[in-house]
Amino acid sequence: MAHTPKPSEEARVSLVGAGPGDPDLLTVKALRCIQQADVILYDNLVSEAIRDLFPKDSTALFVGKSKHRHGIGQHRLNDLIVQLAQQGLQVCRLKGGDPFVFGRGSEEMLALHQAGIATEVVPGITAASGCTSYAGIPLTHRGLAQACTLVTGHGESELDLDWAGLARGNQTLVFYMGLSQLERISATLQRYGMAASTPAALIEQGCRPEQRLVTATLAELPLQAKQHGLASPTLIVIGEVVSLSAALAWFGAPSQTLPAALTA
Ligand code: SAH
């Protein structure tokens, strides 16, 4: 059966990907949704630089978790979005990265469709793409990686993963939400045959001025994470492509010293 996409003008709710942090990585459509919204519901991963773009006459509600506060919970959040839309408001549900990549956007959309509310999705640049690019790490590179796998490192599912498949070479692994499970991830991949010397990286606060990149071997990665005191949001990248990061560094890299003739 052919599906004709609904024209987005009909949508009461836009599930919008904000990308990984740099406001210049918002899509034109994402920016338009932000500018036209009556209410913007956003969470932790939406950077301050992007929040600065919220229109002054819109209502912005933080619906994420913070150190001192639990989030409002997915069910209550779904109900809230439905209620706002039913009041006739234009709702922008803004999420870090891409709403459909480890973002629970699909769960929210199911609830909205159940309530009969027209909803559109605006894809965003997901962390795996944005953060690696800003760290000079290509997700694929001829001869180094023929595939790329995005994995959730969240402990909820007891990391019930195909470790043998993940440990096989020739691919890049990107773990989202994996920092607290890093020791386990590193040890398990090695147990399933991945070389301890495999290049690996941690990207903290990717695509933002505060971005930090830590590279190490797979075996040393957990220790490096502790030594550098890395915190969320951090992305874990494992694979031979990480070995290119020094050669491809461009973002936040120390600027070249100007030739003496130019500084005189
Ligand atoms: N929907 C989001 C992912 C949400 S899961 C997306 O598509 O990117 C949250 C995890 O994403 C974080 O724990 C972290 O691992 C990763 N992440 C998202 N943004 C990041 C950023 N700017 N820097 C580093 N990691 C990031």
PDB file of C-alpha atoms and ligand atoms in Angstrom:
ATOM      1  CA  MET A   1       0.000   0.000   0.000  1.00  0.00           C
ATOM      2  CA  ALA A   2       1.408   3.366  -0.957  1.00  0.00           C
ATOM      3  CA  HIS A   3       1.588   5.960   1.786  1.00  0.00           C
ATOM      4  CA  THR A   4       1.278   9.579   0.821  1.00  0.00           C
ATOM      5  CA  PRO A   5       3.069  11.727   3.372  1.00  0.00           C
ATOM      6  CA  LYS A   6       0.754  14.238   4.997  1.00  0.00           C
ATOM      7  CA  PRO A   7       1.639  17.826   4.224  1.00  0.00           C
ATOM      8  CA  SER A   8       3.497  19.139   7.224  1.00  0.00           C
ATOM      9  CA  GLU A   9       1.296  22.268   7.462  1.00  0.00           C
ATOM     10  CA  GLU A  10      -1.354  19.989   8.946  1.00  0.00           C
ATOM     11  CA  ALA A  11       0.807  18.864  11.809  1.00  0.00           C
ATOM     12  CA  ARG A  12      -0.068  20.147  15.262  1.00  0.00           C
ATOM     13  CA  VAL A  13       3.018  18.596  16.788  1.00  0.00           C
ATOM     14  CA  SER A  14       6.490  18.548  15.302  1.00  0.00           C
ATOM     15  CA  LEU A  15       8.963  16.039  16.698  1.00  0.00           C
ATOM     16  CA  VAL A  16      12.115  17.913  15.933  1.00  0.00           C
ATOM     17  CA  GLY A  17      15.738  16.810  16.024  1.00  0.00           C
ATOM     18  CA  ALA A  18      17.973  19.586  17.367  1.00  0.00           C
ATOM     19  CA  GLY A  19      21.221  17.902  16.369  1.00  0.00           C
ATOM     20  CA  PRO A  20      24.147  17.445  18.743  1.00  0.00           C
ATOM     21  CA  GLY A  21      24.598  21.008  19.973  1.00  0.00           C
ATOM     22  CA  ASP A  22      25.955  23.451  17.409  1.00  0.00           C
ATOM     23  CA  PRO A  23      22.969  25.631  16.405  1.00  0.00           C
ATOM     24  CA  ASP A  24      24.362  25.840  12.890  1.00  0.00           C
ATOM     25  CA  LEU A  25      23.643  22.117  12.584  1.00  0.00           C
ATOM     26  CA  LEU A  26      19.884  22.665  12.939  1.00  0.00           C
ATOM     27  CA  THR A  27      18.063  21.982   9.713  1.00  0.00           C
ATOM     28  CA  VAL A  28      16.172  24.860   8.097  1.00  0.00           C
ATOM     29  CA  LYS A  29      12.966  22.992   8.878  1.00  0.00           C
ATOM     30  CA  ALA A  30      13.922  22.523  12.542  1.00  0.00           C
ATOM     31  CA  LEU A  31      14.586  26.238  12.883  1.00  0.00           C
ATOM     32  CA  ARG A  32      11.264  27.037  11.219  1.00  0.00           C
ATOM     33  CA  CYS A  33       9.406  24.735  13.652  1.00  0.00           C
ATOM     34  CA  ILE A  34      11.119  26.400  16.601  1.00  0.00           C
ATOM     35  CA  GLN A  35      10.234  29.853  15.312  1.00  0.00           C
ATOM     36  CA  GLN A  36       6.565  28.956  14.672  1.00  0.00           C
ATOM     37  CA  ALA A  37       5.936  27.108  17.937  1.00  0.00           C
ATOM     38  CA  ASP A  38       3.584  28.252  20.678  1.00  0.00           C
ATOM     39  CA  VAL A  39       5.107  25.747  23.079  1.00  0.00           C
ATOM     40  CA  ILE A  40       8.552  24.134  22.965  1.00  0.00           C
ATOM     41  CA  LEU A  41       9.157  21.029  25.055  1.00  0.00           C
ATOM     42  CA  TYR A  42      12.860  20.308  25.289  1.00  0.00           C
ATOM     43  CA  ASP A  43      15.216  18.103  27.255  1.00  0.00           C
ATOM     44  CA  ASN A  44      18.792  17.893  28.502  1.00  0.00           C
ATOM     45  CA  LEU A  45      20.553  17.445  25.213  1.00  0.00           C
ATOM     46  CA  VAL A  46      19.232  20.659  23.713  1.00  0.00           C
ATOM     47  CA  SER A  47      22.169  23.029  24.054  1.00  0.00           C
ATOM     48  CA  GLU A  48      22.019  26.522  25.484  1.00  0.00           C
ATOM     49  CA  ALA A  49      23.017  27.958  22.112  1.00  0.00           C
ATOM     50  CA  ILE A  50      19.912  26.360  20.600  1.00  0.00           C
ATOM     51  CA  ARG A  51      17.679  27.466  23.491  1.00  0.00           C
ATOM     52  CA  ASP A  52      18.816  31.021  22.755  1.00  0.00           C
ATOM     53  CA  LEU A  53      16.949  30.721  19.440  1.00  0.00           C
ATOM     54  CA  PHE A  54      13.572  30.084  21.097  1.00  0.00           C
ATOM     55  CA  PRO A  55      11.159  32.919  20.272  1.00  0.00           C
ATOM     56  CA  LYS A  56      10.537  35.223  23.222  1.00  0.00           C
ATOM     57  CA  ASP A  57       6.759  34.890  22.860  1.00  0.00           C
ATOM     58  CA  SER A  58       6.778  31.075  23.013  1.00  0.00           C
ATOM     59  CA  THR A  59       6.540  28.993  26.172  1.00  0.00           C
ATOM     60  CA  ALA A  60       9.553  26.758  26.752  1.00  0.00           C
ATOM     61  CA  LEU A  61       9.127  23.798  29.085  1.00  0.00           C
ATOM     62  CA  PHE A  62      12.057  21.681  30.244  1.00  0.00           C
ATOM     63  CA  VAL A  63      10.842  18.078  30.358  1.00  0.00           C
ATOM     64  CA  GLY A  64      14.136  16.239  30.823  1.00  0.00           C
ATOM     65  CA  LYS A  65      15.893  14.817  33.839  1.00  0.00           C
ATOM     66  CA  SER A  66      18.336  16.842  35.865  1.00  0.00           C
ATOM     67  CA  LYS A  67      20.774  15.961  38.652  1.00  0.00           C
ATOM     68  CA  HIS A  68      18.259  16.944  41.291  1.00  0.00           C
ATOM     69  CA  ARG A  69      15.027  16.121  39.540  1.00  0.00           C
ATOM     70  CA  HIS A  70      13.549  13.094  37.822  1.00  0.00           C
ATOM     71  CA  GLY A  71      12.029  13.744  34.447  1.00  0.00           C
ATOM     72  CA  ILE A  72       8.254  13.949  34.288  1.00  0.00           C
ATOM     73  CA  GLY A  73       8.113  10.387  32.956  1.00  0.00           C
ATOM     74  CA  GLN A  74       7.303   9.272  29.438  1.00  0.00           C
ATOM     75  CA  HIS A  75       3.586   8.642  30.052  1.00  0.00           C
ATOM     76  CA  ARG A  76       2.925  12.027  31.631  1.00  0.00           C
ATOM     77  CA  LEU A  77       4.978  13.661  28.909  1.00  0.00           C
ATOM     78  CA  ASN A  78       2.956  11.946  26.189  1.00  0.00           C
ATOM     79  CA  ASP A  79      -0.266  13.111  27.903  1.00  0.00           C
ATOM     80  CA  LEU A  80       1.063  16.652  28.171  1.00  0.00           C
ATOM     81  CA  ILE A  81       1.912  16.845  24.471  1.00  0.00           C
ATOM     82  CA  VAL A  82      -1.547  15.514  23.583  1.00  0.00           C
ATOM     83  CA  GLN A  83      -3.264  18.052  25.875  1.00  0.00           C
ATOM     84  CA  LEU A  84      -1.300  20.989  24.474  1.00  0.00           C
ATOM     85  CA  ALA A  85      -2.061  19.938  20.914  1.00  0.00           C
ATOM     86  CA  GLN A  86      -5.753  19.509  21.746  1.00  0.00           C
ATOM     87  CA  GLN A  87      -5.799  23.092  23.038  1.00  0.00           C
ATOM     88  CA  GLY A  88      -4.929  24.112  19.489  1.00  0.00           C
ATOM     89  CA  LEU A  89      -1.359  25.085  20.263  1.00  0.00           C
ATOM     90  CA  GLN A  90       1.471  24.502  17.819  1.00  0.00           C
ATOM     91  CA  VAL A  91       3.845  22.205  19.715  1.00  0.00           C
ATOM     92  CA  CYS A  92       7.534  21.739  18.987  1.00  0.00           C
ATOM     93  CA  ARG A  93       8.886  18.679  20.783  1.00  0.00           C
ATOM     94  CA  LEU A  94      12.611  19.332  20.530  1.00  0.00           C
ATOM     95  CA  LYS A  95      15.081  16.536  21.156  1.00  0.00           C
ATOM     96  CA  GLY A  96      18.842  16.272  20.966  1.00  0.00           C
ATOM     97  CA  GLY A  97      20.214  14.624  17.844  1.00  0.00           C
ATOM     98  CA  ASP A  98      17.591  12.753  15.841  1.00  0.00           C
ATOM     99  CA  PRO A  99      14.192  12.021  17.435  1.00  0.00           C
ATOM    100  CA  PHE A 100      14.148   8.488  16.025  1.00  0.00           C
ATOM    101  CA  VAL A 101      17.645   7.472  17.149  1.00  0.00           C
ATOM    102  CA  PHE A 102      17.588   6.428  20.814  1.00  0.00           C
ATOM    103  CA  GLY A 103      15.288   9.376  21.377  1.00  0.00           C
ATOM    104  CA  ARG A 104      11.934   7.766  22.181  1.00  0.00           C
ATOM    105  CA  GLY A 105      10.450   9.948  19.453  1.00  0.00           C
ATOM    106  CA  SER A 106       8.645   6.970  17.986  1.00  0.00           C
ATOM    107  CA  GLU A 107       6.978   6.250  21.352  1.00  0.00           C
ATOM    108  CA  GLU A 108       5.734   9.817  21.542  1.00  0.00           C
ATOM    109  CA  MET A 109       4.494   9.639  17.967  1.00  0.00           C
ATOM    110  CA  LEU A 110       2.572   6.414  18.643  1.00  0.00           C
ATOM    111  CA  ALA A 111       0.816   8.102  21.573  1.00  0.00           C
ATOM    112  CA  LEU A 112       0.023  11.155  19.434  1.00  0.00           C
ATOM    113  CA  HIS A 113      -1.340   9.053  16.591  1.00  0.00           C
ATOM    114  CA  GLN A 114      -3.469   7.118  19.067  1.00  0.00           C
ATOM    115  CA  ALA A 115      -4.938  10.419  20.189  1.00  0.00           C
ATOM    116  CA  GLY A 116      -5.550  11.345  16.540  1.00  0.00           C
ATOM    117  CA  ILE A 117      -3.100  14.229  16.472  1.00  0.00           C
ATOM    118  CA  ALA A 118      -1.332  15.025  13.215  1.00  0.00           C
ATOM    119  CA  THR A 119       2.388  14.837  13.868  1.00  0.00           C
ATOM    120  CA  GLU A 120       5.449  15.353  11.742  1.00  0.00           C
ATOM    121  CA  VAL A 121       9.051  14.289  12.295  1.00  0.00           C
ATOM    122  CA  VAL A 122      11.959  16.546  11.514  1.00  0.00           C
ATOM    123  CA  PRO A 123      15.114  14.441  11.460  1.00  0.00           C
ATOM    124  CA  GLY A 124      18.223  15.850  13.064  1.00  0.00           C
ATOM    125  CA  ILE A 125      21.907  15.121  12.903  1.00  0.00           C
ATOM    126  CA  THR A 126      22.440  12.261  15.292  1.00  0.00           C
ATOM    127  CA  ALA A 127      25.381  12.227  17.721  1.00  0.00           C
ATOM    128  CA  ALA A 128      27.112   9.406  15.863  1.00  0.00           C
ATOM    129  CA  SER A 129      27.312  11.558  12.778  1.00  0.00           C
ATOM    130  CA  GLY A 130      27.808  15.019  14.277  1.00  0.00           C
ATOM    131  CA  CYS A 131      30.194  14.265  17.137  1.00  0.00           C
ATOM    132  CA  THR A 132      32.477  12.040  15.088  1.00  0.00           C
ATOM    133  CA  SER A 133      32.678  14.604  12.284  1.00  0.00           C
ATOM    134  CA  TYR A 134      33.614  17.326  14.772  1.00  0.00           C
ATOM    135  CA  ALA A 135      36.219  14.971  16.253  1.00  0.00           C
ATOM    136  CA  GLY A 136      37.803  14.200  12.873  1.00  0.00           C
ATOM    137  CA  ILE A 137      36.626  10.579  12.933  1.00  0.00           C
ATOM    138  CA  PRO A 138      34.974   9.266   9.764  1.00  0.00           C
ATOM    139  CA  LEU A 139      32.348   6.610  10.497  1.00  0.00           C
ATOM    140  CA  THR A 140      33.539   4.661   7.474  1.00  0.00           C
ATOM    141  CA  HIS A 141      36.833   4.767   5.627  1.00  0.00           C
ATOM    142  CA  ARG A 142      37.903   2.578   2.742  1.00  0.00           C
ATOM    143  CA  GLY A 143      40.034  -0.242   4.094  1.00  0.00           C
ATOM    144  CA  LEU A 144      39.244   0.505   7.753  1.00  0.00           C
ATOM    145  CA  ALA A 145      35.465   0.172   8.198  1.00  0.00           C
ATOM    146  CA  GLN A 146      32.840  -1.178   5.871  1.00  0.00           C
ATOM    147  CA  ALA A 147      30.000  -0.859   8.326  1.00  0.00           C
ATOM    148  CA  CYS A 148      28.928   1.199  11.279  1.00  0.00           C
ATOM    149  CA  THR A 149      26.744   0.004  14.125  1.00  0.00           C
ATOM    150  CA  LEU A 150      24.876   2.298  16.503  1.00  0.00           C
ATOM    151  CA  VAL A 151      24.363   0.662  19.877  1.00  0.00           C
ATOM    152  CA  THR A 152      22.705   1.688  23.115  1.00  0.00           C
ATOM    153  CA  GLY A 153      24.996   1.161  26.080  1.00  0.00           C
ATOM    154  CA  HIS A 154      22.162   1.808  28.502  1.00  0.00           C
ATOM    155  CA  GLY A 155      22.128  -0.746  31.300  1.00  0.00           C
ATOM    156  CA  GLU A 156      18.346  -1.133  31.258  1.00  0.00           C
ATOM    157  CA  SER A 157      18.424  -4.023  28.823  1.00  0.00           C
ATOM    158  CA  GLU A 158      21.373  -5.666  30.634  1.00  0.00           C
ATOM    159  CA  LEU A 159      23.324  -5.003  27.457  1.00  0.00           C
ATOM    160  CA  ASP A 160      21.772  -8.016  25.826  1.00  0.00           C
ATOM    161  CA  LEU A 161      23.723  -7.591  22.597  1.00  0.00           C
ATOM    162  CA  ASP A 162      25.276  -9.771  19.901  1.00  0.00           C
ATOM    163  CA  TRP A 163      28.778  -9.285  21.303  1.00  0.00           C
ATOM    164  CA  ALA A 164      30.389 -11.745  18.881  1.00  0.00           C
ATOM    165  CA  GLY A 165      29.026  -9.749  15.962  1.00  0.00           C
ATOM    166  CA  LEU A 166      30.068  -6.445  17.512  1.00  0.00           C
ATOM    167  CA  ALA A 167      33.591  -7.700  18.219  1.00  0.00           C
ATOM    168  CA  ARG A 168      34.162  -8.619  14.569  1.00  0.00           C
ATOM    169  CA  GLY A 169      36.541  -6.204  12.838  1.00  0.00           C
ATOM    170  CA  ASN A 170      36.097  -3.976   9.800  1.00  0.00           C
ATOM    171  CA  GLN A 171      33.366  -1.893  11.384  1.00  0.00           C
ATOM    172  CA  THR A 172      32.875   1.133  13.583  1.00  0.00           C
ATOM    173  CA  LEU A 173      30.912   0.800  16.792  1.00  0.00           C
ATOM    174  CA  VAL A 174      29.201   3.816  18.294  1.00  0.00           C
ATOM    175  CA  PHE A 175      27.768   3.439  21.783  1.00  0.00           C
ATOM    176  CA  TYR A 176      25.203   5.954  22.965  1.00  0.00           C
ATOM    177  CA  MET A 177      24.548   6.324  26.730  1.00  0.00           C
ATOM    178  CA  GLY A 178      27.443   3.966  27.422  1.00  0.00           C
ATOM    179  CA  LEU A 179      29.711   5.924  29.758  1.00  0.00           C
ATOM    180  CA  SER A 180      28.540   4.225  32.967  1.00  0.00           C
ATOM    181  CA  GLN A 181      28.927   0.824  31.302  1.00  0.00           C
ATOM    182  CA  LEU A 182      32.284   1.546  29.714  1.00  0.00           C
ATOM    183  CA  GLU A 183      34.295  -0.987  31.698  1.00  0.00           C
ATOM    184  CA  ARG A 184      31.827  -3.687  30.843  1.00  0.00           C
ATOM    185  CA  ILE A 185      31.731  -2.740  27.167  1.00  0.00           C
ATOM    186  CA  SER A 186      35.526  -2.728  26.895  1.00  0.00           C
ATOM    187  CA  ALA A 187      35.948  -6.032  28.768  1.00  0.00           C
ATOM    188  CA  THR A 188      33.175  -7.844  26.915  1.00  0.00           C
ATOM    189  CA  LEU A 189      34.381  -6.826  23.451  1.00  0.00           C
ATOM    190  CA  GLN A 190      37.871  -8.077  24.366  1.00  0.00           C
ATOM    191  CA  ARG A 191      36.434 -11.312  25.732  1.00  0.00           C
ATOM    192  CA  TYR A 192      34.707 -11.849  22.386  1.00  0.00           C
ATOM    193  CA  GLY A 193      37.970 -11.395  20.507  1.00  0.00           C
ATOM    194  CA  MET A 194      38.360  -7.708  19.756  1.00  0.00           C
ATOM    195  CA  ALA A 195      42.025  -6.686  20.049  1.00  0.00           C
ATOM    196  CA  ALA A 196      42.883  -4.784  23.228  1.00  0.00           C
ATOM    197  CA  SER A 197      44.840  -2.365  21.018  1.00  0.00           C
ATOM    198  CA  THR A 198      41.812  -1.380  18.902  1.00  0.00           C
ATOM    199  CA  PRO A 199      41.666   2.443  18.654  1.00  0.00           C
ATOM    200  CA  ALA A 200      38.798   3.970  20.594  1.00  0.00           C
ATOM    201  CA  ALA A 201      37.519   7.423  21.470  1.00  0.00           C
ATOM    202  CA  LEU A 202      35.282   9.266  23.896  1.00  0.00           C
ATOM    203  CA  ILE A 203      33.657  12.473  22.731  1.00  0.00           C
ATOM    204  CA  GLU A 204      32.201  14.597  25.516  1.00  0.00           C
ATOM    205  CA  GLN A 205      29.857  17.510  24.695  1.00  0.00           C
ATOM    206  CA  GLY A 206      30.399  16.963  20.990  1.00  0.00           C
ATOM    207  CA  CYS A 207      29.794  19.810  18.511  1.00  0.00           C
ATOM    208  CA  ARG A 208      29.911  22.417  21.271  1.00  0.00           C
ATOM    209  CA  PRO A 209      32.686  24.805  22.263  1.00  0.00           C
ATOM    210  CA  GLU A 210      33.310  22.577  25.335  1.00  0.00           C
ATOM    211  CA  GLN A 211      33.880  19.452  23.206  1.00  0.00           C
ATOM    212  CA  ARG A 212      36.567  17.121  24.594  1.00  0.00           C
ATOM    213  CA  LEU A 213      38.034  14.211  22.687  1.00  0.00           C
ATOM    214  CA  VAL A 214      39.902  11.445  24.494  1.00  0.00           C
ATOM    215  CA  THR A 215      41.487   8.699  22.414  1.00  0.00           C
ATOM    216  CA  ALA A 216      43.009   5.494  23.757  1.00  0.00           C
ATOM    217  CA  THR A 217      43.096   1.791  23.073  1.00  0.00           C
ATOM    218  CA  LEU A 218      39.995  -0.257  23.794  1.00  0.00           C
ATOM    219  CA  ALA A 219      41.686  -1.693  26.895  1.00  0.00           C
ATOM    220  CA  GLU A 220      42.732   1.690  28.285  1.00  0.00           C
ATOM    221  CA  LEU A 221      39.531   3.572  27.542  1.00  0.00           C
ATOM    222  CA  PRO A 222      37.797   3.081  30.945  1.00  0.00           C
ATOM    223  CA  LEU A 223      40.845   4.347  32.852  1.00  0.00           C
ATOM    224  CA  GLN A 224      41.165   7.346  30.537  1.00  0.00           C
ATOM    225  CA  ALA A 225      37.497   8.183  31.052  1.00  0.00           C
ATOM    226  CA  LYS A 226      38.056   8.273  34.828  1.00  0.00           C
ATOM    227  CA  GLN A 227      41.304  10.207  34.606  1.00  0.00           C
ATOM    228  CA  HIS A 228      39.726  12.899  32.472  1.00  0.00           C
ATOM    229  CA  GLY A 229      36.573  12.964  34.597  1.00  0.00           C
ATOM    230  CA  LEU A 230      34.295  12.625  31.584  1.00  0.00           C
ATOM    231  CA  ALA A 231      30.579  13.074  32.149  1.00  0.00           C
ATOM    232  CA  SER A 232      27.362  12.843  30.162  1.00  0.00           C
ATOM    233  CA  PRO A 233      26.768  13.436  27.299  1.00  0.00           C
ATOM    234  CA  THR A 234      29.630  11.331  26.022  1.00  0.00           C
ATOM    235  CA  LEU A 235      29.731   9.170  22.933  1.00  0.00           C
ATOM    236  CA  ILE A 236      31.938   6.063  22.669  1.00  0.00           C
ATOM    237  CA  VAL A 237      33.492   5.241  19.300  1.00  0.00           C
ATOM    238  CA  ILE A 238      35.446   2.035  18.746  1.00  0.00           C
ATOM    239  CA  GLY A 239      37.228   0.987  15.583  1.00  0.00           C
ATOM    240  CA  GLU A 240      40.229   1.562  13.340  1.00  0.00           C
ATOM    241  CA  VAL A 241      38.732   4.813  11.989  1.00  0.00           C
ATOM    242  CA  VAL A 242      39.626   6.491  15.297  1.00  0.00           C
ATOM    243  CA  SER A 243      43.296   6.297  14.242  1.00  0.00           C
ATOM    244  CA  LEU A 244      42.544   9.086  11.712  1.00  0.00           C
ATOM    245  CA  SER A 245      41.402  11.605  14.330  1.00  0.00           C
ATOM    246  CA  ALA A 246      44.739  13.394  14.738  1.00  0.00           C
ATOM    247  CA  ALA A 247      45.227  13.721  10.983  1.00  0.00           C
ATOM    248  CA  LEU A 248      41.654  14.934  10.421  1.00  0.00           C
ATOM    249  CA  ALA A 249      41.294  17.184  13.497  1.00  0.00           C
ATOM    250  CA  TRP A 250      39.739  20.525  12.638  1.00  0.00           C
ATOM    251  CA  PHE A 251      37.258  21.592  15.321  1.00  0.00           C
ATOM    252  CA  GLY A 252      38.652  23.292  18.399  1.00  0.00           C
ATOM    253  CA  ALA A 253      42.141  22.348  17.211  1.00  0.00           C
ATOM    254  CA  PRO A 254      44.793  24.842  18.345  1.00  0.00           C
ATOM    255  CA  SER A 255      45.168  27.433  15.637  1.00  0.00           C
ATOM    256  CA  GLN A 256      48.334  27.313  13.598  1.00  0.00           C
ATOM    257  CA  THR A 257      51.057  29.690  14.686  1.00  0.00           C
ATOM    258  CA  LEU A 258      51.189  32.531  12.236  1.00  0.00           C
ATOM    259  CA  PRO A 259      54.436  32.875  10.321  1.00  0.00           C
ATOM    260  CA  ALA A 260      56.669  35.483  11.964  1.00  0.00           C
ATOM    261  CA  ALA A 261      56.360  37.708   8.872  1.00  0.00           C
ATOM    262  CA  LEU A 262      52.582  38.048   9.465  1.00  0.00           C
ATOM    263  CA  THR A 263      52.755  38.756  13.201  1.00  0.00           C
ATOM    264  CA  ALA A 264      55.456  41.435  12.899  1.00  0.00           C
TER     265      ALA A 264
HETATM  266  N1  SAH B   1      18.563  11.165  19.943  1.00  0.00           N
HETATM  267  C1  SAH B   1      19.957  11.425  20.287  1.00  0.00           C
HETATM  268  C2  SAH B   1      20.523  10.404  21.244  1.00  0.00           C
HETATM  269  C3  SAH B   1      19.880  10.378  22.606  1.00  0.00           C
HETATM  270  S1  SAH B   1      20.614   9.199  23.670  1.00  0.00           S
HETATM  271  C4  SAH B   1      20.779  11.491  19.001  1.00  0.00           C
HETATM  272  O1  SAH B   1      20.280  11.134  17.935  1.00  0.00           O
HETATM  273  O2  SAH B   1      21.939  11.898  19.058  1.00  0.00           O
HETATM  274  C5  SAH B   1      21.729  10.204  24.588  1.00  0.00           C
HETATM  275  C6  SAH B   1      23.166   9.851  24.286  1.00  0.00           C
HETATM  276  O3  SAH B   1      23.552  10.368  23.027  1.00  0.00           O
HETATM  277  C7  SAH B   1      24.169  10.428  25.261  1.00  0.00           C
HETATM  278  O4  SAH B   1      24.278   9.628  26.414  1.00  0.00           O
HETATM  279  C8  SAH B   1      25.441  10.398  24.446  1.00  0.00           C
HETATM  280  O5  SAH B   1      25.994   9.108  24.415  1.00  0.00           O
HETATM  281  C9  SAH B   1      24.926  10.723  23.051  1.00  0.00           C
HETATM  282  N2  SAH B   1      25.027  12.153  22.725  1.00  0.00           N
HETATM  283  C10 SAH B   1      24.047  12.942  22.275  1.00  0.00           C
HETATM  284  N3  SAH B   1      24.486  14.191  22.030  1.00  0.00           N
HETATM  285  C11 SAH B   1      25.808  14.199  22.331  1.00  0.00           C
HETATM  286  C12 SAH B   1      26.823  15.191  22.299  1.00  0.00           C
HETATM  287  N4  SAH B   1      26.585  16.445  21.892  1.00  0.00           N
HETATM  288  N5  SAH B   1      28.079  14.823  22.675  1.00  0.00           N
HETATM  289  C13 SAH B   1      28.341  13.573  23.072  1.00  0.00           C
HETATM  290  N6  SAH B   1      27.412  12.596  23.137  1.00  0.00           N
HETATM  291  C14 SAH B   1      26.161  12.896  22.763  1.00  0.00           C
END
